CSV table of C-alpha atoms in Angstrom, one decimal:
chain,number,residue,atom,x,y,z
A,105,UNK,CA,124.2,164.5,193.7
A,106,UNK,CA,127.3,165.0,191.3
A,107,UNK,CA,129.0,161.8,189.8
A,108,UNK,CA,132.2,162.3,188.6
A,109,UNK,CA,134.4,159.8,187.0
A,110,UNK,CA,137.7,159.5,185.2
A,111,UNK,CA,136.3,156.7,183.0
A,112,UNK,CA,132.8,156.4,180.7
A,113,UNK,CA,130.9,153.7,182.6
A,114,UNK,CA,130.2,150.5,182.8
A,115,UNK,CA,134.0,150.3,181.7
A,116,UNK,CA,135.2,151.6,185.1
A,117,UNK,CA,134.8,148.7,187.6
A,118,UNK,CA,136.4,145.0,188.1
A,119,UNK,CA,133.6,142.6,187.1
A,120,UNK,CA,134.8,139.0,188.5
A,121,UNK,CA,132.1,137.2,190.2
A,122,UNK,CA,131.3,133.4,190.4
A,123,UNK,CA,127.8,134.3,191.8
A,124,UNK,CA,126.1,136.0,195.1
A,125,UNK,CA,125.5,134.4,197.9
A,126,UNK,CA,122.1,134.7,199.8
A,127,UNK,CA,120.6,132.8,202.6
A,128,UNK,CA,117.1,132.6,201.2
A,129,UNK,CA,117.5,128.9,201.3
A,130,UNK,CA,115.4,128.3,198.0
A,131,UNK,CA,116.4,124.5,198.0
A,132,UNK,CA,115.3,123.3,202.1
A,133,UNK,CA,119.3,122.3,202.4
A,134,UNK,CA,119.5,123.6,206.0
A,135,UNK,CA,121.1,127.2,204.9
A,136,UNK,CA,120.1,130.4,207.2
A,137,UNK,CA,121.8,133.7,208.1
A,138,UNK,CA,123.9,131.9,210.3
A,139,UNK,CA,125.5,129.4,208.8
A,140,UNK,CA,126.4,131.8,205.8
A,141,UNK,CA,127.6,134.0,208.4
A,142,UNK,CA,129.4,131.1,209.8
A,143,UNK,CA,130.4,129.9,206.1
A,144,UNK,CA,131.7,133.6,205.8
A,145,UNK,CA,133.8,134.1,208.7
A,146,UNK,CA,135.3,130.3,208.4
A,147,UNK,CA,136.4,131.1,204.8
A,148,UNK,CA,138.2,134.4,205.9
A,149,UNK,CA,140.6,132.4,208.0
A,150,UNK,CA,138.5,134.0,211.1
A,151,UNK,CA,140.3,137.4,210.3
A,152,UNK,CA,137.0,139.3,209.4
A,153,UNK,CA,135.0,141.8,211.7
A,154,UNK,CA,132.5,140.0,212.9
A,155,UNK,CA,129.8,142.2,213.1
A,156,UNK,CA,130.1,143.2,209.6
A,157,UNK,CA,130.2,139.8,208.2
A,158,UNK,CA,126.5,138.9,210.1
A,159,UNK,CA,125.0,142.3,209.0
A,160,UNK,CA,126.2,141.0,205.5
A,161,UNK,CA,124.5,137.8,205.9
A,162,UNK,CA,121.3,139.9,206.8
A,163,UNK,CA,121.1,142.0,203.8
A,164,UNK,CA,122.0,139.3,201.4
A,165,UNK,CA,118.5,137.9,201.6
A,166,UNK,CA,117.1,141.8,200.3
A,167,UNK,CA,119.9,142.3,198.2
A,168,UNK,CA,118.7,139.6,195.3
A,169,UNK,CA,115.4,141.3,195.4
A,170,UNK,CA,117.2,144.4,194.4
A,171,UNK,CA,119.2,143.3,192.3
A,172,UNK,CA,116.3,141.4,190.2
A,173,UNK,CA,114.8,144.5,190.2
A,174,UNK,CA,117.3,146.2,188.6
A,175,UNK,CA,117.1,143.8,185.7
A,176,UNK,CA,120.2,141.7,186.6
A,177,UNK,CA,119.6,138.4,184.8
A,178,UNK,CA,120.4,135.9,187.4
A,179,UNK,CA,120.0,132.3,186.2
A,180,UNK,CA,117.1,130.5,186.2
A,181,UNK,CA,115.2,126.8,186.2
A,182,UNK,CA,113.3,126.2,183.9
A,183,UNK,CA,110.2,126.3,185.7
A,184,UNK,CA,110.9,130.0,186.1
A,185,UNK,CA,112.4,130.6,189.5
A,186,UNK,CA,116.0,131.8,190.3
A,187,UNK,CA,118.4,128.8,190.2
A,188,UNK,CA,121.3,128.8,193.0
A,189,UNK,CA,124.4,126.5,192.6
A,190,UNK,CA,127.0,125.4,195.6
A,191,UNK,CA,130.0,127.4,195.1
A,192,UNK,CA,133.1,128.1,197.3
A,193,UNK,CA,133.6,124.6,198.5
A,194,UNK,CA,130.5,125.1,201.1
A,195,UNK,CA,127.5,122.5,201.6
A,196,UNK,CA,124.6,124.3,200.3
A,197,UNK,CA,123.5,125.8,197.3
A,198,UNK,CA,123.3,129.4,197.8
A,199,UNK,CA,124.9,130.9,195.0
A,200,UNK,CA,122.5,132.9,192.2
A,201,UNK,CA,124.3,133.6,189.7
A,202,UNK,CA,124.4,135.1,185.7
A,203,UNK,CA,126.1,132.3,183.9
A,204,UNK,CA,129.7,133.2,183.6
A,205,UNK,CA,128.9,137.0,183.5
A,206,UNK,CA,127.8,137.6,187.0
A,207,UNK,CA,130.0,140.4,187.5
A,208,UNK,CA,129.2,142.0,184.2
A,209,UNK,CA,125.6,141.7,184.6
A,210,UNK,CA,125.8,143.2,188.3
A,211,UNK,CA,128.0,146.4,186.6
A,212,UNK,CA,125.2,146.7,183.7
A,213,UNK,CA,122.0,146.7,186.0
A,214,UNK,CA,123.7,148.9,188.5
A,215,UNK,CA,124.6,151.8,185.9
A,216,UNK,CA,121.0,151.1,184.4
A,217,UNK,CA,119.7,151.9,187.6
A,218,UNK,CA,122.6,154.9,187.6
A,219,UNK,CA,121.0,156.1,184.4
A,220,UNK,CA,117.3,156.4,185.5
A,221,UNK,CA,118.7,158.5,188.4
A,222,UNK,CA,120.4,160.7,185.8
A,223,UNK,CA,117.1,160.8,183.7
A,224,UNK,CA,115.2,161.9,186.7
A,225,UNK,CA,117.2,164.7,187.7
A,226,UNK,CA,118.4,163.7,190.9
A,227,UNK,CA,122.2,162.8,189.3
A,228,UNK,CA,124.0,165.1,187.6
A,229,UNK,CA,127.2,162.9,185.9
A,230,UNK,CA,131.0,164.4,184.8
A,231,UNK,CA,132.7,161.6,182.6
A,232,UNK,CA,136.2,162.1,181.8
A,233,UNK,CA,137.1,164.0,185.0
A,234,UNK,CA,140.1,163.3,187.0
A,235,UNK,CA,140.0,165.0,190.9
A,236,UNK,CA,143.0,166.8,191.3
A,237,UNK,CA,142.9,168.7,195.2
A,238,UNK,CA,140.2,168.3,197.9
A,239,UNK,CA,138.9,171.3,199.6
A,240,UNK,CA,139.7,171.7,203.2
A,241,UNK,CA,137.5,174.1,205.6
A,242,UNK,CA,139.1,173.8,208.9
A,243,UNK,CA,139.9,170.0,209.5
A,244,UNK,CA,137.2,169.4,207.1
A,245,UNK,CA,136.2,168.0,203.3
A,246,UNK,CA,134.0,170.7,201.6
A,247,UNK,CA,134.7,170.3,198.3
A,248,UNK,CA,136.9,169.3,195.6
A,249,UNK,CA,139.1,170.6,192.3
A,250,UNK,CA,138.4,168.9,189.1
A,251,UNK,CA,139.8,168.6,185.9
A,252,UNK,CA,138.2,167.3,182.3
A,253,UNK,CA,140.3,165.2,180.4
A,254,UNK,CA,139.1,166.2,177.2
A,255,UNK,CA,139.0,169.6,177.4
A,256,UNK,CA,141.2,170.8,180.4
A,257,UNK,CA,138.4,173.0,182.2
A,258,UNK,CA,139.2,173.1,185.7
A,259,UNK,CA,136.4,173.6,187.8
A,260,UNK,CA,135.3,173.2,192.0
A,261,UNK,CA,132.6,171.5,193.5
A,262,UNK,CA,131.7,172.3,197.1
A,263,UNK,CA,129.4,168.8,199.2
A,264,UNK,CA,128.7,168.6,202.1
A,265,UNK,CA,130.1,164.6,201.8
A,266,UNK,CA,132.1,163.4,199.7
A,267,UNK,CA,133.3,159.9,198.7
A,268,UNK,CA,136.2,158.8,197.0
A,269,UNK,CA,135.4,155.7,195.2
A,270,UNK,CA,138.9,155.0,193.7
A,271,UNK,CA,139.8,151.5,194.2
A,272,UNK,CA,143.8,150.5,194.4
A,273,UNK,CA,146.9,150.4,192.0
A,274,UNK,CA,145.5,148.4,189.6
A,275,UNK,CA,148.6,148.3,187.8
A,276,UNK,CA,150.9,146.4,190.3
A,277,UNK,CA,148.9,143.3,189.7
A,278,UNK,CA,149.8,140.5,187.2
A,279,UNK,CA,146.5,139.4,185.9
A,280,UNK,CA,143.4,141.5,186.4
A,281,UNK,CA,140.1,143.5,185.0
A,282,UNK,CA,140.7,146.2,186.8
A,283,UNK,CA,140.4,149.6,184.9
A,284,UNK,CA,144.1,150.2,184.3
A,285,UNK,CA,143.7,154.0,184.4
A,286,UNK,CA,143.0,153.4,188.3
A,287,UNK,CA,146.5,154.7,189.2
A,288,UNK,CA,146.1,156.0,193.4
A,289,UNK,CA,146.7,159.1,192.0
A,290,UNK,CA,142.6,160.7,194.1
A,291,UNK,CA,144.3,158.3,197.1
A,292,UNK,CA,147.9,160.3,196.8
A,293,UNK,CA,146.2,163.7,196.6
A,294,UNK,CA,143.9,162.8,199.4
A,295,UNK,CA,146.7,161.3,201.6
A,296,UNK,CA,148.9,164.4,200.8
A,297,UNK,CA,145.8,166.2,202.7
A,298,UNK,CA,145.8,164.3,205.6
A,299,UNK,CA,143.5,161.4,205.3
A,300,UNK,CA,144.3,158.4,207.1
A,301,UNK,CA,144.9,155.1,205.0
A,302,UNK,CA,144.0,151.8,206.9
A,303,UNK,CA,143.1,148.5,206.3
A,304,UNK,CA,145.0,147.3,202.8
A,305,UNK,CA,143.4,144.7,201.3
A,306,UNK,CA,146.0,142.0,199.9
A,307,UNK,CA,145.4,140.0,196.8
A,308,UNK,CA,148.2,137.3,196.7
A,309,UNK,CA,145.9,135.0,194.1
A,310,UNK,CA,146.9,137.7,191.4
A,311,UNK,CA,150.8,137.7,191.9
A,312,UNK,CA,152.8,136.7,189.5
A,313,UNK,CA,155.1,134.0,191.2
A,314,UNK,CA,157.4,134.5,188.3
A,315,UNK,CA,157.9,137.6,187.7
A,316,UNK,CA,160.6,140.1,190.3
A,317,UNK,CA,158.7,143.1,189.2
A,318,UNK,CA,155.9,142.6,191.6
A,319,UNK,CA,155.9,140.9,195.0
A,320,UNK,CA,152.6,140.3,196.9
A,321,UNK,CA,153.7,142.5,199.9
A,322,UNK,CA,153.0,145.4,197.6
A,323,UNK,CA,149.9,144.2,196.5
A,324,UNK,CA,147.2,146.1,198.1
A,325,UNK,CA,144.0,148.0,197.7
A,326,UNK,CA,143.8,151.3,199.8
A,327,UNK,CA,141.0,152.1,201.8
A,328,UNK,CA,141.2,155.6,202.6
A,329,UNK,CA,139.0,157.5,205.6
A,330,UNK,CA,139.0,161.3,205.3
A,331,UNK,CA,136.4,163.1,207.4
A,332,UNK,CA,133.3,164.9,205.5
């Protein structure tokens, strides 16, 4: 696998997070994969895929484990075991958290486990790289033109998949940790190609209500599809 990234991780990712929720119901309160599926879909104003949301309420009961194992330092009592809080306005304490660094802690432990994938072999990791063309055989993604920031080497990978983990115009919003170098400019050069762009997801809890230069109609993370 090739990693390739325009920034020098773990400084390349938005780390807000109040907590995780799980349905492992660790405190007897009456919580299950339902009701955080319920909890889930009720909170999203019933807008979400419904499917999705109960396959996320599955997973979040394995996705602790992992995460411990990664060496993310949730909270804990002081009897040893992972502490949850209520959070979100809901009725049950299902939130494990990492004091006020949950999204920090989540970054670190997943470039930790990053890093022992590198150290085996099974990674190899371009920092400083910017993508500037994909690779079209036919109608489909084989491959992609690089570019090294620091020293201007232009190379090509060829993949049999590849994933463009981007995120939005960090930029256009008023208040945010988003790496400001995130610019659209891999979701302009893919677009320009021919992938499709669909579902934006809207942030109006970061506009600025005060300011003309930004207006939450713009504000939007792009999901882009191509085929690979």
């Amino acid at each position: 696998m090739l990693f390739l990234s325009r920034y020098t991780p773990p400084g390349s990712l938005d780390c807000r997070a109040g907590g995780i929720n799980a349905a492992k119901n660790y405190r007897n309160d009456g919580d299950s994969v339902y009701r955080l599926f319920y909890d889930t879909v009720k909170g999203g104003d019933f807008r979400s895929r419904e499917a999705n949301v109960y396959r996320l309420a599955e997973i979040s009961l394995n996705i602790i484990d992992q995460c411990v194992a990664q060496g993310v330092p949730f909270a804990r009592e002081y009897g040893g075991l992972l502490d949850t809080r209520s959070f979100g306005g809901v009725q049950v304490q299902r939130t494990f958290y990492a004091r006020g660094q949950t999204g920090q802690q989540l970054l670190l432990g997943a470039y930790q486990a990053l890093e022992e994938q590198i150290a085996a072999g099974t990674v190899t990791m371009h920092t400083r790289t910017e993508m500037l063309d994909v690779v079209l055989v036919g109608d489909r993604v084989r491959g992609i033109i690089t570019r090294n920031l620091q020293t201007g080497a232009i190379e090509g990978h060829v993949a049999d998949v590849i994933v463009l983990a981007t995120g939005g115009y960090s930029n256009v919003f008023y208040l945010s940790t988003n790496a400001k170098a995130s610019n659209c400019t891999a979701i302009w050069r893919a677009y320009r190609r021919g992938a499709a762009v669909r579902q934006p997801l809207f942030h109006p809890n970061l506009s600025n209500l005060h300011s003309s230069k930004q207006r939450p109609s713009v504000q939007a993370d792009v999901d882009v599809r191509m085929t690979a």
